[in-house]
Short mmCIF file of C-alpha atoms and ligand atoms in Angstrom, two decimals:
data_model
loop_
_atom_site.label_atom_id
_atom_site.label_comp_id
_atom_site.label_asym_id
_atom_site.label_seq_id
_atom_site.Cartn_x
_atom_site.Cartn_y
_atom_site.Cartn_z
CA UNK A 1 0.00 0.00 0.00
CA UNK A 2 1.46 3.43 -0.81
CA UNK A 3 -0.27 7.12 -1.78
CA UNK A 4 -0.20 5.64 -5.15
CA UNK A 5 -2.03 2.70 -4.68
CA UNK A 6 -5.44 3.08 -6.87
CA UNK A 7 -6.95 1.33 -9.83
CA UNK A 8 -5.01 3.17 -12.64
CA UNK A 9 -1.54 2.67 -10.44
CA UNK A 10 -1.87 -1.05 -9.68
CA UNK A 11 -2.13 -1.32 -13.40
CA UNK A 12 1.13 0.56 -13.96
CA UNK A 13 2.74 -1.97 -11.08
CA UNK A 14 1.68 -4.75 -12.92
CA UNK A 15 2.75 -3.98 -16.09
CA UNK A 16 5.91 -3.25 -14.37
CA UNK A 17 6.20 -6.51 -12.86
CA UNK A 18 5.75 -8.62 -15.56
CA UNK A 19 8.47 -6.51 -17.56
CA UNK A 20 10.70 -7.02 -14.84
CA UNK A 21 10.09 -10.36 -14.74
CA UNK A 22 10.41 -10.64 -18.24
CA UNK A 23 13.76 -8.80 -18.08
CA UNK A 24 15.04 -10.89 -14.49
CA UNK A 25 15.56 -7.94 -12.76
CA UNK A 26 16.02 -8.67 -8.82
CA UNK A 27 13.84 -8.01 -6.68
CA UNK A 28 15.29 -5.39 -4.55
CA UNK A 29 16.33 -3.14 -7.93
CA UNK A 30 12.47 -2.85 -8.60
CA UNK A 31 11.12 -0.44 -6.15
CA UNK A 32 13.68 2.19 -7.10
CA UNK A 33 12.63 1.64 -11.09
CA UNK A 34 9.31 1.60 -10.39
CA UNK A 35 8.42 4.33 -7.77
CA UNK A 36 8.08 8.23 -7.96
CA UNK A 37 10.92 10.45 -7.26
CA UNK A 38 8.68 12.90 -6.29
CA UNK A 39 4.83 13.53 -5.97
CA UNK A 40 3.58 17.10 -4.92
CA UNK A 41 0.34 18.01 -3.91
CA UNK A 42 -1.40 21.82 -3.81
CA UNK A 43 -3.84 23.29 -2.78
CA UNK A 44 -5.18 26.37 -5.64
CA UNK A 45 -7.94 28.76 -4.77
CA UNK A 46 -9.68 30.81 -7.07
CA UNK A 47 -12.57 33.56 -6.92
CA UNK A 48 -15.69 31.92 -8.79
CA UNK A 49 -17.65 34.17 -10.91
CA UNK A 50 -20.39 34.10 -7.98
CA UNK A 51 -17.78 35.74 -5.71
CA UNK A 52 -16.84 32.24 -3.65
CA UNK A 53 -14.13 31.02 -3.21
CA UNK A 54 -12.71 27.46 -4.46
CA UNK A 55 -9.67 25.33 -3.52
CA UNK A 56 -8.69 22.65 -6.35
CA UNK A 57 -6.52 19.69 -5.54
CA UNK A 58 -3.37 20.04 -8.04
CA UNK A 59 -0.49 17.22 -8.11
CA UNK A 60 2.48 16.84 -9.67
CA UNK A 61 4.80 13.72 -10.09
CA UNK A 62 8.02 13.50 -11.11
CA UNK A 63 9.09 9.86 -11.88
CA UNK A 64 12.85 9.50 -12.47
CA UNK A 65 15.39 12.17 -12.73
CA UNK A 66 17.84 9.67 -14.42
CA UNK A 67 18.00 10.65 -17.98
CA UNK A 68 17.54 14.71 -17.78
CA UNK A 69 14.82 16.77 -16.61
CA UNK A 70 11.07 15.28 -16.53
CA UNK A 71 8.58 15.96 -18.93
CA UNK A 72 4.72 15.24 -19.06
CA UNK A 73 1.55 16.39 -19.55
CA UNK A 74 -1.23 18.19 -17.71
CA UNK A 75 -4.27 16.93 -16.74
CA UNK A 76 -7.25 18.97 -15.77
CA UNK A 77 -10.26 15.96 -15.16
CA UNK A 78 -12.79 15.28 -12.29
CA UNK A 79 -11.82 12.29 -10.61
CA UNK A 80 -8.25 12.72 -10.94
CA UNK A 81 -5.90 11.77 -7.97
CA UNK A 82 -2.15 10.82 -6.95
CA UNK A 83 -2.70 7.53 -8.54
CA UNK A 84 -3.42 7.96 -11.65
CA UNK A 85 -1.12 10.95 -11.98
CA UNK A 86 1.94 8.57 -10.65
CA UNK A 87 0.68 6.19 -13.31
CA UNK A 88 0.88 8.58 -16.57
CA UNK A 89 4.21 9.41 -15.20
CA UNK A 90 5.61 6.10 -14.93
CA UNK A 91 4.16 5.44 -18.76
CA UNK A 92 5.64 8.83 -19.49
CA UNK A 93 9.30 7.67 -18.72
CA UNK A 94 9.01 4.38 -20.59
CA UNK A 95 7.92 6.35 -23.72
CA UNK A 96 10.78 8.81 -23.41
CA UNK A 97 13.02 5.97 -22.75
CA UNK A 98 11.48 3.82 -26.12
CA UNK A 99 11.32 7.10 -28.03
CA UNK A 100 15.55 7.79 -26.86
CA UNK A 101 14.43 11.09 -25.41
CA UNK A 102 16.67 13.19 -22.44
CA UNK A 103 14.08 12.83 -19.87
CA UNK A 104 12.11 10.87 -17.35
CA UNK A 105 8.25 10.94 -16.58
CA UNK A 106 6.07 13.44 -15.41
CA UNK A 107 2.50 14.21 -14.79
CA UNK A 108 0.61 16.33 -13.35
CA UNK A 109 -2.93 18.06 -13.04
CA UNK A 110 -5.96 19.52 -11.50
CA UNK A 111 -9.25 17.83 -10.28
CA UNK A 112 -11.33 20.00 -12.04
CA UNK A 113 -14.07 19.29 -14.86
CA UNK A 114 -12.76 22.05 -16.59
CA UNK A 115 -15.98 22.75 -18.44
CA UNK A 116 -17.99 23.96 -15.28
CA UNK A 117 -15.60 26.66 -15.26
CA UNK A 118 -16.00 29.43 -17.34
CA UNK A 119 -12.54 31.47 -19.73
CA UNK A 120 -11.34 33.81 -16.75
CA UNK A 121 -12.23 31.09 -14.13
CA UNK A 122 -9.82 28.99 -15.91
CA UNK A 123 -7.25 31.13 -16.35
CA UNK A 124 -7.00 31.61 -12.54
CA UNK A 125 -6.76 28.40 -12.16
CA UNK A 126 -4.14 27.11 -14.58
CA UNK A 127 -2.10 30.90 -13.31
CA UNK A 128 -2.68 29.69 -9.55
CA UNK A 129 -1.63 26.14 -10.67
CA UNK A 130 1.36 26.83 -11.90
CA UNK A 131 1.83 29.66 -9.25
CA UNK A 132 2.08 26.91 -7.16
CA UNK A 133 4.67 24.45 -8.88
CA UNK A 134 6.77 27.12 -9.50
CA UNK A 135 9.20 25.55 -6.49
CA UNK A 136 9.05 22.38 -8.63
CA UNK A 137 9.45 22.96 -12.07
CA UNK A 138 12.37 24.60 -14.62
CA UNK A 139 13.01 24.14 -18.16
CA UNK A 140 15.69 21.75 -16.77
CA UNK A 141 13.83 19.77 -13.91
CA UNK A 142 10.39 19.50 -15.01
CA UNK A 143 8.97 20.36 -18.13
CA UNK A 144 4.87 20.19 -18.66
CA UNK A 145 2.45 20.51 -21.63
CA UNK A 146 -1.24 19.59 -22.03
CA UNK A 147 -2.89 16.57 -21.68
CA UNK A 148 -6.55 15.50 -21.41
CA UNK A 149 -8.50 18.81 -20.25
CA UNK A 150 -6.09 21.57 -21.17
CA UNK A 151 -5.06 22.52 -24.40
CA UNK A 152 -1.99 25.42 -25.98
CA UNK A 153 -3.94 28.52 -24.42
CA UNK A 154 -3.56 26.71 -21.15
CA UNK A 155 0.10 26.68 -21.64
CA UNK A 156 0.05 30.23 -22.60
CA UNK A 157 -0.93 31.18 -19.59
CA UNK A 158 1.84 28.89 -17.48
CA UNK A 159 4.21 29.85 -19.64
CA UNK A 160 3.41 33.76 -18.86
CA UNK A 161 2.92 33.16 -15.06
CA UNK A 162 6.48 31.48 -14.74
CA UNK A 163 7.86 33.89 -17.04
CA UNK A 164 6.38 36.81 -14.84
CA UNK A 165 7.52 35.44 -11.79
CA UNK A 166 11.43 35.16 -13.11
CA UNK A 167 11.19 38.50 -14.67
CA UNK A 168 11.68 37.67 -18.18
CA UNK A 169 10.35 35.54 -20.78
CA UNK A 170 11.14 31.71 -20.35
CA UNK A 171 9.39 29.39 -23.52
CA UNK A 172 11.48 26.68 -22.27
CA UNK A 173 9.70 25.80 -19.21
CA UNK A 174 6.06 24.20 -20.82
CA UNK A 175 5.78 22.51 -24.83
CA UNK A 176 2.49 22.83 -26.78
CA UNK A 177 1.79 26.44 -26.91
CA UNK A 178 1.10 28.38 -29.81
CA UNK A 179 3.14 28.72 -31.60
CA UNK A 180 2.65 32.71 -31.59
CA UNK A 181 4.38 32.70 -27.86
CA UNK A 182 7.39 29.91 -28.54
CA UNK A 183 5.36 26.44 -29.43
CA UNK A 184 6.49 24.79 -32.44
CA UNK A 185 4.90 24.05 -35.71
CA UNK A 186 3.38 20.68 -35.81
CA UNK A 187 2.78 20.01 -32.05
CA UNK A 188 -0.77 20.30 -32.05
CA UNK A 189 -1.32 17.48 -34.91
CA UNK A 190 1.87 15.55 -33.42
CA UNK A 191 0.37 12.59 -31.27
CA UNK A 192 -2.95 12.24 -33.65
CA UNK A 193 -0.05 12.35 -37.20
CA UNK A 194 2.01 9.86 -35.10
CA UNK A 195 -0.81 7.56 -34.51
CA UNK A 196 -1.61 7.51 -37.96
CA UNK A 197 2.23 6.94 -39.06
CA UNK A 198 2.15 4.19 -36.89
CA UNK A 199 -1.25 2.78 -38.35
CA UNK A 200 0.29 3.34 -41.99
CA UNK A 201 3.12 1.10 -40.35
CA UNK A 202 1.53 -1.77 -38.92
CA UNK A 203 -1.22 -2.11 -42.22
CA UNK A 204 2.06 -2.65 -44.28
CA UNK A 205 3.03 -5.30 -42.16
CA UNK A 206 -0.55 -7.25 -42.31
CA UNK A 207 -0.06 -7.08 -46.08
CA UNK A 208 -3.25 -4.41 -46.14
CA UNK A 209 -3.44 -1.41 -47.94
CA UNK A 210 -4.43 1.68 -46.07
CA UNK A 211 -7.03 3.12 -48.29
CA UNK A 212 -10.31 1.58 -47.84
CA UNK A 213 -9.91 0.16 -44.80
CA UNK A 214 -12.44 0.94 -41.27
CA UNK A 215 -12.12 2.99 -38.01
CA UNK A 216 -13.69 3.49 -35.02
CA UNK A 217 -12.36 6.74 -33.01
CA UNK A 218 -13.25 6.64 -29.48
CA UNK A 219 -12.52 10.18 -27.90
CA UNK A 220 -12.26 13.17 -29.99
CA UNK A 221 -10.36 16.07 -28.33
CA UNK A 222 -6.83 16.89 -29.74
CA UNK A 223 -5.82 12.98 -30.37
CA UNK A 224 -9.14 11.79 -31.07
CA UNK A 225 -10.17 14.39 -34.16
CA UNK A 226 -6.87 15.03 -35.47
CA UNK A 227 -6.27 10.97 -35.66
CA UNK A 228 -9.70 10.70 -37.42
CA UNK A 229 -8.85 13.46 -40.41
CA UNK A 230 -5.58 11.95 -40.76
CA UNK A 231 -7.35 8.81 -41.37
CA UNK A 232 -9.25 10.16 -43.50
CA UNK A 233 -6.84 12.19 -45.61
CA UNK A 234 -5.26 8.70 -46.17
CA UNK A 235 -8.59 7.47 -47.86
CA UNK A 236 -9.89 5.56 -44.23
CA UNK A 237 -13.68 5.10 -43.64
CA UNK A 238 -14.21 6.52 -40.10
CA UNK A 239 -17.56 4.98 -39.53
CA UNK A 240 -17.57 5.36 -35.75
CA UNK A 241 -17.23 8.43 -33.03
CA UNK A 242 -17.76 9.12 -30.07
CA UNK A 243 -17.01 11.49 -27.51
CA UNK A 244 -18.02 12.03 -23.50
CA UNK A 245 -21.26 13.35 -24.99
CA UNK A 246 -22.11 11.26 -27.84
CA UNK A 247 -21.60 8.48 -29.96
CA UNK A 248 -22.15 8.12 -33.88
CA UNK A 249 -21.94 4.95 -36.05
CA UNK A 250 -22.38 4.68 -40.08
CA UNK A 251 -20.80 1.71 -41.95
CA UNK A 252 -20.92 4.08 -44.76
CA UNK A 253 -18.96 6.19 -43.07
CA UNK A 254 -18.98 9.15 -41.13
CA UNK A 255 -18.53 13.09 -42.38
CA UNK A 256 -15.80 13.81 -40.44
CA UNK A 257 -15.12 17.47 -41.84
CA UNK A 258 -18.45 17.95 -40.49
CA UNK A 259 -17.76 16.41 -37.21
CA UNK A 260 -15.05 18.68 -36.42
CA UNK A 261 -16.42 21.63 -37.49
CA UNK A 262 -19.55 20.40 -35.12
CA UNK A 263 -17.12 19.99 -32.05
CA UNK A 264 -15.54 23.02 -32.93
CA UNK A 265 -19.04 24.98 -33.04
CA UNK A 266 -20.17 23.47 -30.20
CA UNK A 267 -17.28 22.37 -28.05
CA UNK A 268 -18.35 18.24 -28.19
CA UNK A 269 -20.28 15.89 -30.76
CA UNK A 270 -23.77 16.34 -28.79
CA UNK A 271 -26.24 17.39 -31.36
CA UNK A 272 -24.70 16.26 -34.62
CA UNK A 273 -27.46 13.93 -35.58
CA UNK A 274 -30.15 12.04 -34.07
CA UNK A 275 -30.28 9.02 -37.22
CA UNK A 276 -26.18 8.11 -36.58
CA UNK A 277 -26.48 8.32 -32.43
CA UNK A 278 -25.25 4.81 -31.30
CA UNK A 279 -24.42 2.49 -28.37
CA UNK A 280 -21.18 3.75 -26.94
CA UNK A 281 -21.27 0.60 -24.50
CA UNK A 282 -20.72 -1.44 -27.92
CA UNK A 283 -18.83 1.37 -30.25
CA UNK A 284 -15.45 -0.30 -29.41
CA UNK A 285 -16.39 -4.33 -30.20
CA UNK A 286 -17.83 -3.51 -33.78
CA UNK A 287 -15.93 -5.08 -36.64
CA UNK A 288 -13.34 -2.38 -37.95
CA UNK A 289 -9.86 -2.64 -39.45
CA UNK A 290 -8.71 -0.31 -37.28
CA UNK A 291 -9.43 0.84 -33.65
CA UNK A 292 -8.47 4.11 -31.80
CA UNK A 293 -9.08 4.74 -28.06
CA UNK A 294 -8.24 8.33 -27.72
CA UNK A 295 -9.94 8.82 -24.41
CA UNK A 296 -9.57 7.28 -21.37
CA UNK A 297 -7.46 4.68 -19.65
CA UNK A 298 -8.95 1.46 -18.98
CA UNK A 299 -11.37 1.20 -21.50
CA UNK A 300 -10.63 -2.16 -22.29
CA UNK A 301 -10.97 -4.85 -19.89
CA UNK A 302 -10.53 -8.73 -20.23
CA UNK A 303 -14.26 -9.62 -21.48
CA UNK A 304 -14.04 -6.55 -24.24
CA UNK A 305 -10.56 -7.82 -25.61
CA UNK A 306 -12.02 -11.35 -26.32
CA UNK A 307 -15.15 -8.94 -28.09
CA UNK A 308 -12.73 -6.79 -30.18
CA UNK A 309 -13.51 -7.11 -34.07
CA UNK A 310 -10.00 -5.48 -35.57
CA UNK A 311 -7.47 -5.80 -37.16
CA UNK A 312 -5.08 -3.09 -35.54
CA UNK A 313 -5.40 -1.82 -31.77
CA UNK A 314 -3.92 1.26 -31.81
CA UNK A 315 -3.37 2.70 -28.56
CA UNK A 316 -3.48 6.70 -28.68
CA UNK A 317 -5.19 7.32 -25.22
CA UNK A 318 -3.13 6.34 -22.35
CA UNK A 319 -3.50 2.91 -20.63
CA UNK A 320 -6.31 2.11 -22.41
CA UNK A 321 -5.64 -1.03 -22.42
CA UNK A 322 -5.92 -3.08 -18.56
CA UNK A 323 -3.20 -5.75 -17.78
CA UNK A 324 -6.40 -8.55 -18.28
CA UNK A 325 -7.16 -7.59 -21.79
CA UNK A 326 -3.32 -8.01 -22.28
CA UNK A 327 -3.10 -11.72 -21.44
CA UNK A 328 -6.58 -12.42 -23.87
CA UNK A 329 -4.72 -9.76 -26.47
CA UNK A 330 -1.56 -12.47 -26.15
CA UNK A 331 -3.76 -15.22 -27.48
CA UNK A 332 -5.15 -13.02 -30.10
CA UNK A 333 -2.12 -12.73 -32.58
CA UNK A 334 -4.53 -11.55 -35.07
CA UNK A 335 -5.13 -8.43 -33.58
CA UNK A 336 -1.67 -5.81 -34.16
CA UNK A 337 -1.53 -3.63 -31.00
CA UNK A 338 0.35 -0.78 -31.31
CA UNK A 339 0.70 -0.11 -27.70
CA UNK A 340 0.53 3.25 -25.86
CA UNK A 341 3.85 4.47 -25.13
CA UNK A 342 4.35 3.79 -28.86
CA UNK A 343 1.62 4.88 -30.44
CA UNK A 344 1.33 8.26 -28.87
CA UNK A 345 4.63 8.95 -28.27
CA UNK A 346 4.40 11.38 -31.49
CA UNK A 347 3.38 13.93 -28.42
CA UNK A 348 6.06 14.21 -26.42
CA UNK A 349 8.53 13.85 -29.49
CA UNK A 350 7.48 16.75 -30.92
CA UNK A 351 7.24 18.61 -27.45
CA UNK A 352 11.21 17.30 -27.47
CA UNK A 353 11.41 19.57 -30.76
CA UNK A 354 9.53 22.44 -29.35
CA UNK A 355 12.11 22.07 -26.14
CA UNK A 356 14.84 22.33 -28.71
CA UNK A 357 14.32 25.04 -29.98
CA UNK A 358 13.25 27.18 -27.01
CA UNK A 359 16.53 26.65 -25.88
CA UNK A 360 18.51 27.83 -28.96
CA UNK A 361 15.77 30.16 -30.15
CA UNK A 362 16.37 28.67 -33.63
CA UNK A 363 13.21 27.27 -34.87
CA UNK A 364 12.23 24.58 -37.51
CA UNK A 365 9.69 24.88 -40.91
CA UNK A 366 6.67 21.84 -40.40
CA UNK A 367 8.19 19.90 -42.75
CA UNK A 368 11.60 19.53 -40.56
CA UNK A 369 9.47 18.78 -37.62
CA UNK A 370 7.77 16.46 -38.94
CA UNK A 371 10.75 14.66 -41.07
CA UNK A 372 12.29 14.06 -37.61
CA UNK A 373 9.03 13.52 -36.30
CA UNK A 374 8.54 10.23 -38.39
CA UNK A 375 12.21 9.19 -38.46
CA UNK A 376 11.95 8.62 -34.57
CA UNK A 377 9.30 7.04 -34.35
CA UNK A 378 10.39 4.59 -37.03
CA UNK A 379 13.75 3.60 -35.42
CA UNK A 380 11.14 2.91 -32.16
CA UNK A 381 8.79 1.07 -34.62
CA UNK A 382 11.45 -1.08 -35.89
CA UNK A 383 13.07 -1.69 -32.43
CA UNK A 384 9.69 -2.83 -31.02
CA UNK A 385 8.97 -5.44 -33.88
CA UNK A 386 12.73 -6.84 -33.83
CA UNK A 387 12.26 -6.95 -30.07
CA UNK A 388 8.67 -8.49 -30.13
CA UNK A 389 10.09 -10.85 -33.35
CA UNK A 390 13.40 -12.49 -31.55
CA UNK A 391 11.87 -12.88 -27.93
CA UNK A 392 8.22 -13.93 -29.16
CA UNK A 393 6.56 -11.37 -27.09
CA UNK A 394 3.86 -9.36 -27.21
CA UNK A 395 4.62 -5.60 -28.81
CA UNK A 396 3.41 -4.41 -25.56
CA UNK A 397 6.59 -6.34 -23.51
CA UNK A 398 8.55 -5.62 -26.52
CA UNK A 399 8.04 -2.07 -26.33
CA UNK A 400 8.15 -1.76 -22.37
CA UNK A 401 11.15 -4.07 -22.16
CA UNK A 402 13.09 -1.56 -24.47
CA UNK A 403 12.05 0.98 -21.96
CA UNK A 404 12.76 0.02 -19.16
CA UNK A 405 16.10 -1.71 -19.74
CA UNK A 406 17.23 1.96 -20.92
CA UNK A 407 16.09 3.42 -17.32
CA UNK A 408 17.77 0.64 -15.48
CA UNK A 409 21.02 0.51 -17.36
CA UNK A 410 21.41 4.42 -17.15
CA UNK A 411 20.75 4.00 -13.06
CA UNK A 412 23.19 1.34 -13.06
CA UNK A 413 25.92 2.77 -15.42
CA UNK A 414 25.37 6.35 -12.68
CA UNK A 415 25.33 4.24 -9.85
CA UNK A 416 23.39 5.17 -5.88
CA UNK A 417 24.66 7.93 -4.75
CA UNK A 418 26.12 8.89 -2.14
P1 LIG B 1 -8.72 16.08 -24.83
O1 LIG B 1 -9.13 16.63 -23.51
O2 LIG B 1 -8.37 17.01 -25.94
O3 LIG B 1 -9.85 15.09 -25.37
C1 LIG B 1 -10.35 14.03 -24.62
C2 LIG B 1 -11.53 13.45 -25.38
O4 LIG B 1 -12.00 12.27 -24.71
C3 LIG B 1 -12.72 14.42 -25.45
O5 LIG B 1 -13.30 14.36 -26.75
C4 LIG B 1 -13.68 13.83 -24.43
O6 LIG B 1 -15.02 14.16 -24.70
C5 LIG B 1 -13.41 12.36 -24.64
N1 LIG B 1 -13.93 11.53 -23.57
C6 LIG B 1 -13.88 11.73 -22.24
N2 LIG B 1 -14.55 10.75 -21.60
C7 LIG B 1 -15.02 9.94 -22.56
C8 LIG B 1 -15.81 8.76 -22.54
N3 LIG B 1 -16.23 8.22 -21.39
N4 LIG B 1 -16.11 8.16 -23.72
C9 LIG B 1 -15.69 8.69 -24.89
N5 LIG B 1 -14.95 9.81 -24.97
C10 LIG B 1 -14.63 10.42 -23.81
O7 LIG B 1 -7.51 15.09 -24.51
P2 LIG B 1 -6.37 14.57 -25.50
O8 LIG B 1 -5.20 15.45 -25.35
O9 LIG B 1 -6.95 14.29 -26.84
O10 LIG B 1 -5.98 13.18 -24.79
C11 LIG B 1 -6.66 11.97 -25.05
C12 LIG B 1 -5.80 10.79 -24.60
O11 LIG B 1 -4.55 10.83 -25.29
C13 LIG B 1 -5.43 10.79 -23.11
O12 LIG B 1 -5.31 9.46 -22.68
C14 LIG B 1 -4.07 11.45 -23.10
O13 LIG B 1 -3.32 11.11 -21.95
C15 LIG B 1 -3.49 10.84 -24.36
N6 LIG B 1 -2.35 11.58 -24.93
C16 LIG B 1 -2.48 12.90 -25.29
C17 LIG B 1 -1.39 13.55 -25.86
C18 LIG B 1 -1.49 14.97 -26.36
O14 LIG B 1 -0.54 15.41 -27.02
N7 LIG B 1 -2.56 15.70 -26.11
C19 LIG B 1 -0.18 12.88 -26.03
C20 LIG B 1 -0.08 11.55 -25.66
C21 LIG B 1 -1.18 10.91 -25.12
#
């Protein structure tokens, strides 16, 4: 039992486990792999609009300081807690690790629905937020950027209040702004283009062309939308969506230019149309080529992995996926997964770039970002299937394996100080 221990964590631990069987390493090197560095919790009040005022829960967690400073996302969401905040870290470091990026995990976030609160409510909050981490972070200890529930004006905003605070402008400290204030060209699309190089990938593999094929895009926020037009500009057939408000289904195939401009109208898919509403209980086990969970974690269990109907399991949410589902996935060789800290690694990579060139003001045309966008996650592509191919392994181990045998070594090769 530790702060961490919660439904999304345990799944992180045993994930970890099994890698560390899988890699024999002892038991009394785990707990320092596995475990947070650091974890911060504050406390942010605001002024409502009403006059109140409200204290949010923030956290932070910093996973492993082994490989450079830490880097992860932001999460503003509900339910979140310490858990599942340790547990997107921990992911976060075996993606950088995979992806051969200078860093180890982070996360961090808010419990906040974020859509109860209205433009200057927010504002405070993400200023207060960072207000508050601002003993924590630097461009070289801890690095944030969005996640699910915040987006680039967000990191406007923490990028200004740390920037006030030091007395001069620092673009360094958070990745996916706008590009107007320091961001980089290509974030945005990043994870959502990554997914779909990594789709394009794995179809060529199975022998299938791309064009023609099925999708079903659960989630459709930043990964979620920009995965489904990139799909679609490569001649795929979205023919489900869904988001936390709705859920549409045509085998025909959906109208995705329409969609988005819907979600952008209206901030979610609620409303589109009445005649393509579905099931989203049953969106995710209807026969597709290809599958997308771009929402949650955890969406599929044991009993929905022996359901799936696809061809390719790409993983663009987070832990999507829960450790049960993995061992039916195993006996399901027909299904490619492209797991998580592969397939959306096309994030943080380009938040890498952005990084980059914060730090040498010098910045890069979209085609150079995206060049060295594809080239990296190719050499990760190609290290996961020789991996999976020589040990017989699941992509998954393959992929977390690579990982966290890059942590362990660089702990090892620095040794325990003092
Ligand atoms: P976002 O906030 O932009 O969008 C989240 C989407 O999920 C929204 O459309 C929301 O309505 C939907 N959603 C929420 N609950 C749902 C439910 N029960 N059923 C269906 N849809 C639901 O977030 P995002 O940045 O697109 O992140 C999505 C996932 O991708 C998360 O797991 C996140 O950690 C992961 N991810 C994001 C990035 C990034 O660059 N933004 C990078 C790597 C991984």
């Amino acid at each position: 039992m530790t702060i961490y221990t919660g439904p999304v964590f345990d799944m992180a631990r045993t994930q970890f486990q099994r890698i560390a069987d899988h890699l024999d390493i002892p038991a009394d090197e785990r707990d320092r792999l596995l475990y947070p560095k650091r974890a911060v919790t504050v406390s942010c009040p605001i002024h409502r609009d009403d006059g109140r005022t409200e204290v949010f829960e923030g956290y932070r967690v910093q996973h492993h300081l082994t490989l450079g400073p830490t880097k992860g996302g932001t999460r503003f969401s509900p339910a979140l807690d310490i858990g599942e905040v340790a547990a997107l870290a921990v992911w976060m470091s075996w993606k950088c690790a995979l992806a051969g990026l200078p860093y180890g995990g982070a996360k961090g976030g808010v419990a906040v629905d974020p859509r109860a609160l209205s433009l200057r409510e927010l504002e405070a909050l993400s200023r207060r937020y960072m207000q508050e981490m601002i003993p924590f972070v630097g461009a070289h200890t801890d690095v944030m950027a969005p996640d699910m529930g915040t987006n680039e004006q967000v990191m406007a905003w923490f990028m200004d209040t740390y920037s006030m605070h030091r007395g001069h402008t620092v673009t360094e400290i958070v990745t996916g702004k706008p590009v107007a204030c320091g961001g980089t060209l290509g974030r945005r699309e990043a994870t959502g283009n990554g997914v779909v190089y990594l789709i394009a990938r794995a179809m060529e593999r199975l022998g299938v062309p791309l064009a023609g094929t099925t999708a079903i895009v659960q989630g459709f926020g930043n990964v979620g939308s920009v995965t489904a037009q990139a799909l679609m500009a490569r001649g795929v057939k979205v023919i489900g969506v869904s988001d936390h408000t709705a859920c549409y289904f045509d085998r025909h195939g959906l109208d995705v230019p329409a969609l988005l401009r819907h979600a952008e109208a209206r901030g979610a898919l609620a409303g589109f149309s009445s005649e393509l509403a579905a099931d989203p209980a049953t969106l995710l086990t209807q026969p597709c080529d290809i599958l997308v969970p771009a929402a949650l974690e955890r969406v599929i269990g044991g009993q929905m992995a022996a359901q799936l109907q696809c061809r390719v399991l790409a993983e663009a949410a987070n832990g999507p996926t829960t450790p049960d589902a993995d061992l039916v996935l195993e006996q399901r060789p027909e299904i490619f997964v492209i797991p998580d800290i592969l397939c959306n690694a096309g994030g943080v990579i380009v938040s890498y770039f952005e990084w980059v060139q914060d730090l040498q003001q010098f910045f890069w045309d979209a085609d150079e970002v995206n060049t060295k966008l594809n080239a990296v996650l190719e050499r990760a592509f190609q290290a996961v299937m020789d991996r999976a191919a020589q040990r017989r392994v699941a992509h998954r181990t393959a992929a977390m394996a690579i990982g966290v045998a890059k942590v362990r070594d660089a702990k090892a090769k620095r040794g325990l100080f003092p």
